[in-house]
GROMACS .gro file of C-alpha atoms in nm:
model
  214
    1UNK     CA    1   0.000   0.000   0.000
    2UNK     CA    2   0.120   0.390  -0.098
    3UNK     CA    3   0.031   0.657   0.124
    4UNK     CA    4   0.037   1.018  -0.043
    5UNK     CA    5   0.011   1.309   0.234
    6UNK     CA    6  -0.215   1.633   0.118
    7UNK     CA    7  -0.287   1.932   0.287
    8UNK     CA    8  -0.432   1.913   0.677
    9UNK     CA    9  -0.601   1.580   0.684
   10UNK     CA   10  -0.643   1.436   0.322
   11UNK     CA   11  -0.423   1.117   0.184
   12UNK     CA   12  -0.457   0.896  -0.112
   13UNK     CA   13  -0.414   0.535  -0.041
   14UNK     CA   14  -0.331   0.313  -0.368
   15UNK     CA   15  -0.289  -0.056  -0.387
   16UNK     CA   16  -0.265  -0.272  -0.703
   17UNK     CA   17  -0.469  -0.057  -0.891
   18UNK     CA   18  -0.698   0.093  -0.619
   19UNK     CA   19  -0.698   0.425  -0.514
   20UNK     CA   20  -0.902   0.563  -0.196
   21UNK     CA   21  -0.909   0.944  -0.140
   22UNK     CA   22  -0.999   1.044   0.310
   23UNK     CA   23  -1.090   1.334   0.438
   24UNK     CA   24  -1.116   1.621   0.099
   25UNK     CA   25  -1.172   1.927   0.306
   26UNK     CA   26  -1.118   2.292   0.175
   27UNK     CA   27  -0.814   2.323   0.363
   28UNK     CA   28  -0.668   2.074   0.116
   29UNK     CA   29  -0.594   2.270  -0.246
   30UNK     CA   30  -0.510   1.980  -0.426
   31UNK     CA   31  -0.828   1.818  -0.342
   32UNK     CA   32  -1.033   1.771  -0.631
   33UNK     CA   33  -0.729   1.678  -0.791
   34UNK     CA   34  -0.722   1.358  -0.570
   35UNK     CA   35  -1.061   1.264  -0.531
   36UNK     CA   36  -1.082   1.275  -0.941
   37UNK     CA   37  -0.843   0.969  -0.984
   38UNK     CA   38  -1.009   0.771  -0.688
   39UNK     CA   39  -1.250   0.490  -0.683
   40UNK     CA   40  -1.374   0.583  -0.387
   41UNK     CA   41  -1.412   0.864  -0.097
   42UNK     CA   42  -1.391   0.785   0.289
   43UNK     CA   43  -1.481   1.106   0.488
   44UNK     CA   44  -1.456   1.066   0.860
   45UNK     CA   45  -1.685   1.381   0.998
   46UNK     CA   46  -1.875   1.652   0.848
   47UNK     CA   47  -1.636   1.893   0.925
   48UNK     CA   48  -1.548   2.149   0.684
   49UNK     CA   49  -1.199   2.103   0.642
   50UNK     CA   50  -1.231   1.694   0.623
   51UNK     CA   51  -1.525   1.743   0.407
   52UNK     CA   52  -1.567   1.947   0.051
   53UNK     CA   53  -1.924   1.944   0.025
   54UNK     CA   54  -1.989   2.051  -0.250
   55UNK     CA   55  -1.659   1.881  -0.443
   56UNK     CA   56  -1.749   1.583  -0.340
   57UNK     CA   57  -2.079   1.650  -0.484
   58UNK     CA   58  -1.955   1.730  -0.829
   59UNK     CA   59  -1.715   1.444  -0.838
   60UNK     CA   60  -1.991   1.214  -0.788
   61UNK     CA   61  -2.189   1.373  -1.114
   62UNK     CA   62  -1.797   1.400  -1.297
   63UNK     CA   63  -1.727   1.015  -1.189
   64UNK     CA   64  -2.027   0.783  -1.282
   65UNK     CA   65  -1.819   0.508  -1.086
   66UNK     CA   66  -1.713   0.719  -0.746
   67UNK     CA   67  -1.820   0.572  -0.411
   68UNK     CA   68  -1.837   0.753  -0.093
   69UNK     CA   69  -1.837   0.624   0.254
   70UNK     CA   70  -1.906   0.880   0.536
   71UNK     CA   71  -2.101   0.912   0.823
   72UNK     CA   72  -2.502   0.944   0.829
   73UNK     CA   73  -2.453   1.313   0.826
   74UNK     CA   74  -2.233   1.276   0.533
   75UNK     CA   75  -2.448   1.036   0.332
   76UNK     CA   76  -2.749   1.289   0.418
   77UNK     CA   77  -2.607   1.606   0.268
   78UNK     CA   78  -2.468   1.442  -0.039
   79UNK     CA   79  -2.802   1.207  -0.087
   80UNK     CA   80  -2.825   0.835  -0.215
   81UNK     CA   81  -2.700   0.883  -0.554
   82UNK     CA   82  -2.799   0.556  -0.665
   83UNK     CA   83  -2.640   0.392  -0.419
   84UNK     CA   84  -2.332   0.518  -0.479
   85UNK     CA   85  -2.333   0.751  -0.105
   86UNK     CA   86  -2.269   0.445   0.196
   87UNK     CA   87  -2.346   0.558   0.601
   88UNK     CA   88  -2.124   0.389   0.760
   89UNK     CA   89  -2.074   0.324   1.146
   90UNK     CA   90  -1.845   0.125   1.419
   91UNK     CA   91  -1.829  -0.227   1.344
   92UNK     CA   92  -1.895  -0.215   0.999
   93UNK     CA   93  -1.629  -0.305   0.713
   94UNK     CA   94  -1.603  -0.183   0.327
   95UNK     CA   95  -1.404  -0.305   0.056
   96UNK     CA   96  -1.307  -0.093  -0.245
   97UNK     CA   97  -1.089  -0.277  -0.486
   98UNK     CA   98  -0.797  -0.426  -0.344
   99UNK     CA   99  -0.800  -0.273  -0.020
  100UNK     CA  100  -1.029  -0.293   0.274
  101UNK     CA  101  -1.149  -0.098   0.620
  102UNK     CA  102  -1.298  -0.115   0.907
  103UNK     CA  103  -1.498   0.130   1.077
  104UNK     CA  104  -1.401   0.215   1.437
  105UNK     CA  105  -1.567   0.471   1.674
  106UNK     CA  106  -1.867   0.693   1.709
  107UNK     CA  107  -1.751   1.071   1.832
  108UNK     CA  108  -1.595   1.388   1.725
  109UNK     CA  109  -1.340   1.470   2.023
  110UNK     CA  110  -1.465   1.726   2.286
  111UNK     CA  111  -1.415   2.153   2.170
  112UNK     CA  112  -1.623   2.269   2.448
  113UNK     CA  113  -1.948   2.168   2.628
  114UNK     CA  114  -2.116   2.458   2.393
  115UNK     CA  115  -2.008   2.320   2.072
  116UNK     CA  116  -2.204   1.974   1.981
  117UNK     CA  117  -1.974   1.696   1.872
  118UNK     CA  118  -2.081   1.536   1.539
  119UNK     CA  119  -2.024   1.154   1.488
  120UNK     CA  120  -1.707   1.075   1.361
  121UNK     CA  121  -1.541   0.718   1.275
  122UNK     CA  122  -1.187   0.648   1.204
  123UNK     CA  123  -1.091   0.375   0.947
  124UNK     CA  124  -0.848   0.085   1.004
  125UNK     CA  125  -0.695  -0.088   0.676
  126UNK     CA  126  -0.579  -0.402   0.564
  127UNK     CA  127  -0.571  -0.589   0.925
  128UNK     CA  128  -0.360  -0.283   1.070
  129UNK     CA  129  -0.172  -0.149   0.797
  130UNK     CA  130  -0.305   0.178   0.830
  131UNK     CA  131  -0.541   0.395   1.083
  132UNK     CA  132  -0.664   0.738   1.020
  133UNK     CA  133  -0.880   0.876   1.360
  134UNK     CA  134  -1.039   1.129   1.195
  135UNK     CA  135  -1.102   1.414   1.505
  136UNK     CA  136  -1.084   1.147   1.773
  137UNK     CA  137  -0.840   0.982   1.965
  138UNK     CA  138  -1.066   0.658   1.980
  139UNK     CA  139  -0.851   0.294   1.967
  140UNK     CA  140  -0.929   0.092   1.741
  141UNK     CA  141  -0.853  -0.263   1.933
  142UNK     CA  142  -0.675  -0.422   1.674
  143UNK     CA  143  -0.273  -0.399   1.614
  144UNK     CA  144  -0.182  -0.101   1.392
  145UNK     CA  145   0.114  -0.073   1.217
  146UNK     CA  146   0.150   0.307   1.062
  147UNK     CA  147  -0.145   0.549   1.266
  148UNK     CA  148  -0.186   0.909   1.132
  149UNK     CA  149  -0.216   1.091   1.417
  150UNK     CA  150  -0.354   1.457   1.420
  151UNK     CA  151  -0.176   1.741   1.591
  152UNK     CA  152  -0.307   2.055   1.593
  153UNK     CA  153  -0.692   2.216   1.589
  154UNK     CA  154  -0.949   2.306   1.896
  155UNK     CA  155  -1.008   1.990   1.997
  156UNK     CA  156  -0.647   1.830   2.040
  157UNK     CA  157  -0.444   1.793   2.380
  158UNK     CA  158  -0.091   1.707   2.324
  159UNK     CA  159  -0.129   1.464   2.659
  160UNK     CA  160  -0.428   1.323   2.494
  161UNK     CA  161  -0.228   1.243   2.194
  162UNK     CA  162   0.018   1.097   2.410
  163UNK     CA  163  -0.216   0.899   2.575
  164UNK     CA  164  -0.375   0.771   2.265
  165UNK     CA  165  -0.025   0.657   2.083
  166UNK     CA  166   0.067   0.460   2.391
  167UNK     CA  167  -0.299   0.279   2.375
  168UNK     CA  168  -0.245   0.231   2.021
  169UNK     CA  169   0.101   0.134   2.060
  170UNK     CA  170   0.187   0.180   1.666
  171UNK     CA  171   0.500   0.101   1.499
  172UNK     CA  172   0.543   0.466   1.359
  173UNK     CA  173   0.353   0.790   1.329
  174UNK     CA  174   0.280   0.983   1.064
  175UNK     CA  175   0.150   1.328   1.128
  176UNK     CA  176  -0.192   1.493   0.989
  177UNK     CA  177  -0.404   1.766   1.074
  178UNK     CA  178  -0.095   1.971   1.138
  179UNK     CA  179  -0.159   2.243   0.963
  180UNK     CA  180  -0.242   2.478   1.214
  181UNK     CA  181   0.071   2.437   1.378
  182UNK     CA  182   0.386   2.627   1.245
  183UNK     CA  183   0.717   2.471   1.123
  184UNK     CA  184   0.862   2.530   1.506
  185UNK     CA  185   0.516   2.385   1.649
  186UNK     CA  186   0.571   2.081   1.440
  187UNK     CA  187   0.900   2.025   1.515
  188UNK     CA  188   0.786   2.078   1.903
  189UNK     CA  189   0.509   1.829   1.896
  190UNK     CA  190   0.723   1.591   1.694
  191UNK     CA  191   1.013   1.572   1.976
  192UNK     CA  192   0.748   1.558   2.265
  193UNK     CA  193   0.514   1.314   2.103
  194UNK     CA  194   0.784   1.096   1.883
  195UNK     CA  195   1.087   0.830   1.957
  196UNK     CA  196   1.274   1.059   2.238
  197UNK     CA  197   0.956   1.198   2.363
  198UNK     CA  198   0.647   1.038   2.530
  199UNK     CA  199   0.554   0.775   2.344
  200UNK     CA  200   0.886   0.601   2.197
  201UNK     CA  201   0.719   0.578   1.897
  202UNK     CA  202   0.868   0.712   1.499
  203UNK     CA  203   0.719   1.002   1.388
  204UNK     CA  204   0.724   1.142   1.037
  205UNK     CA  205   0.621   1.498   0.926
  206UNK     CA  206   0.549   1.446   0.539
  207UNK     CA  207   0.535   1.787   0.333
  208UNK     CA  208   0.197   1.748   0.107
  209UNK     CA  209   0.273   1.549  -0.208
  210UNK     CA  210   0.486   1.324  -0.051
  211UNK     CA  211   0.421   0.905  -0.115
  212UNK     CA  212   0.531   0.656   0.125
  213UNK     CA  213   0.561   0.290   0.087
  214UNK     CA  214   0.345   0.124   0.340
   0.00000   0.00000   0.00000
């Protein structure tokens, strides 16, 4: 499996000849970019900035053969579309192509008692290969291998993080959702959160564009 980090919290996965496209917010620029060679869209939360409304929208006119998974919110504001829009929730598992998920978790992480949290579900691929939270540090259960773990935005605690890479207990760390930290804040939360810091665990800052082999 390749893993190609975009902007905030979008990345392309591509296996064989399968090619997934999570999280398309409007922070990402490149977005419709990505979603327009993909098979398939996973969005974690209705969020803005994990999920392009209305891009997602025209890619599914553009693309007769696009699929998007996302949560009941999600699936409500783009509509059936033939079938082609999937609610998905904890416990259930897709398969696009050559590579498969499974849906883990229910909740957008705390802002503040005033704002509501929206559901939000994190997907776990090929037995562990990969895990991408969404807003939440929820464990999935099973062993991961590579876990994109976010860094920055209201919600996020660097202790929580912490926290969650130790119950998670990955075999590296790939940051996302970073963008609202600057180079010296990501550099910061990489030495407190990474191998020498708290959790003992790898941690990689990709710059968007960049493909890793899984």
């Amino acid at each position: 499996m390749k893993l190609t980090k975009h902007a905030h919290a979008c990345v392309t996965l591509g296996k064989d000849d399968t090619r997934l496209v999570i999280d398309p917010g409007t922070f990402t620029p490149d977005a419709a970019e990505a979603v327009s060679r993909a098979h398939a869209v996973l969005i974690t939360h209705e969020h803005f900035d994990h999920f392009d409304e209305k891009l997602v929208a025209a890619a599914l006119e553009a693309q007769p053969d696009l699929q998007v998974y996302g949560t009941a919110a999600v699936a409500a504001a783009l509509g059936s579309r033939n079938g082609r829009v999937h609610a998905v929730s904890a416990g259930d598992t897709l398969t696009v192509g050559s590579l498969t998920a499974t849906v883990h978790g229910h909740r957008h992480a705390l802002i503040h008692a005033d704002i509501p949290c929206p559901d939000n579900v994190g997907y776990l691929f090929d037995d562990g290969a990969l895990y991408h939270p969404g807003d939440a540090y929820f464990v999935p259960g099973p062993p991961v291998r590579t876990l994109l773990l976010p860094t920055s935005g209201p919600w996020t605690k660097l202790g929580e993080a912490a926290d969650f890479v130790r119950a998670v207990k990955p075999e590296r760390i790939i940051q996302i959702h970073e963008l609202m930290l600057s180079d010296l804040g990501q550099q910061s939360t990489a030495g407190l959160l990474g191998e020498n810091g708290l959790t003992g665990t790898p941690i990689g800052r990709l710059e968007p564009g960049t493909t890793v082999q899984l």
